[in-house]
């Protein structure tokens, strides 16, 4: 009997039960919820019988996990990032790892980034509080600026970042500065942006939005030193990964009013603790990692994962492979 585990992904199959039905046509499907910080050995003990895993953004699948799951052949991330997967350990233990192809989530996450940006820029939350508190007379405190006359800095100009840049330039008339060491100036220009250095982006942007993958080289890239380079009225948007921002430095910048607002869909620890210091700031908008939560995106994500599992059991290479394979499927 083929066995498939769905790990910490509460959305898989919820809106599109046909995805589960396709898997049940040839195997057993079980849903598991683990603490995000569960140790690899304990996780492996619970999942040692499965050939395929559909994985959310948590928990972490580390070297110990892969060394103790001899039946596992495929781990499908039900999302874009693979920073919670030890890819070298997966490869050494002959486990294929896939992620959702970028275009599937592109529109949904880009729209969510714009929604967060506009919510902070136009002080929507504050305006609602004024009405609830019978403080209509304070509405002038919601004054802001127009994107048409603004400079937006986009860090990471792949599928999602380039879509955000195009929306901001073509839809709002904003100037778009881009920091992406892996993209040429020509490619960035074609996607309505201007390639610049990170220091130039930090010092010139009125809005900064993050859209890069998490890696060792960019972890906590927005540190105290980075915040010191930013304009005082800058808005910071993060729909990429929480660890790109040094949270302690961010909280200091907010407390000192060195930036005018922060909006995020991702955090260093998920789920976010309801007592987290970020929740104390009125100029902070937070959402629970829902950027990809549209019917269109979830349909595409689920279909991609199911198709890859079908291909794996048919001895075909799956799509969106992120580690190198040197063995037969």
mmCIF file of C-alpha atoms in Angstrom, residues 33-35 37-49 59-69:
data_model
loop_
_atom_site.group_PDB
_atom_site.id
_atom_site.type_symbol
_atom_site.label_atom_id
_atom_site.label_comp_id
_atom_site.label_asym_id
_atom_site.label_seq_id
_atom_site.Cartn_x
_atom_site.Cartn_y
_atom_site.Cartn_z
ATOM 1 C CA UNK A 33 -0.167 18.249 12.594
ATOM 2 C CA UNK A 34 3.154 18.715 14.378
ATOM 3 C CA UNK A 35 4.600 21.488 16.495
ATOM 4 C CA UNK A 37 9.791 23.018 16.517
ATOM 5 C CA UNK A 38 9.500 19.212 16.600
ATOM 6 C CA UNK A 39 12.891 17.484 16.482
ATOM 7 C CA UNK A 40 13.932 15.553 13.402
ATOM 8 C CA UNK A 41 14.152 12.206 15.186
ATOM 9 C CA UNK A 42 10.645 12.500 16.607
ATOM 10 C CA UNK A 43 9.286 13.641 13.249
ATOM 11 C CA UNK A 44 10.960 10.721 11.491
ATOM 12 C CA UNK A 45 9.494 8.242 13.961
ATOM 13 C CA UNK A 46 5.983 9.495 13.167
ATOM 14 C CA UNK A 47 6.503 9.501 9.389
ATOM 15 C CA UNK A 48 8.825 6.545 8.810
ATOM 16 C CA UNK A 49 6.212 4.472 6.940
ATOM 17 C CA UNK A 59 8.218 21.820 10.592
ATOM 18 C CA UNK A 60 11.885 21.561 9.651
ATOM 19 C CA UNK A 61 12.957 18.441 7.782
ATOM 20 C CA UNK A 62 16.584 18.165 8.865
ATOM 21 C CA UNK A 63 19.412 15.703 8.362
ATOM 22 C CA UNK A 64 18.323 13.508 11.264
ATOM 23 C CA UNK A 65 14.861 13.259 9.753
ATOM 24 C CA UNK A 66 16.106 12.106 6.346
ATOM 25 C CA UNK A 67 18.560 9.649 7.880
ATOM 26 C CA UNK A 68 15.696 7.919 9.662
ATOM 27 C CA UNK A 69 13.014 7.742 6.948
#
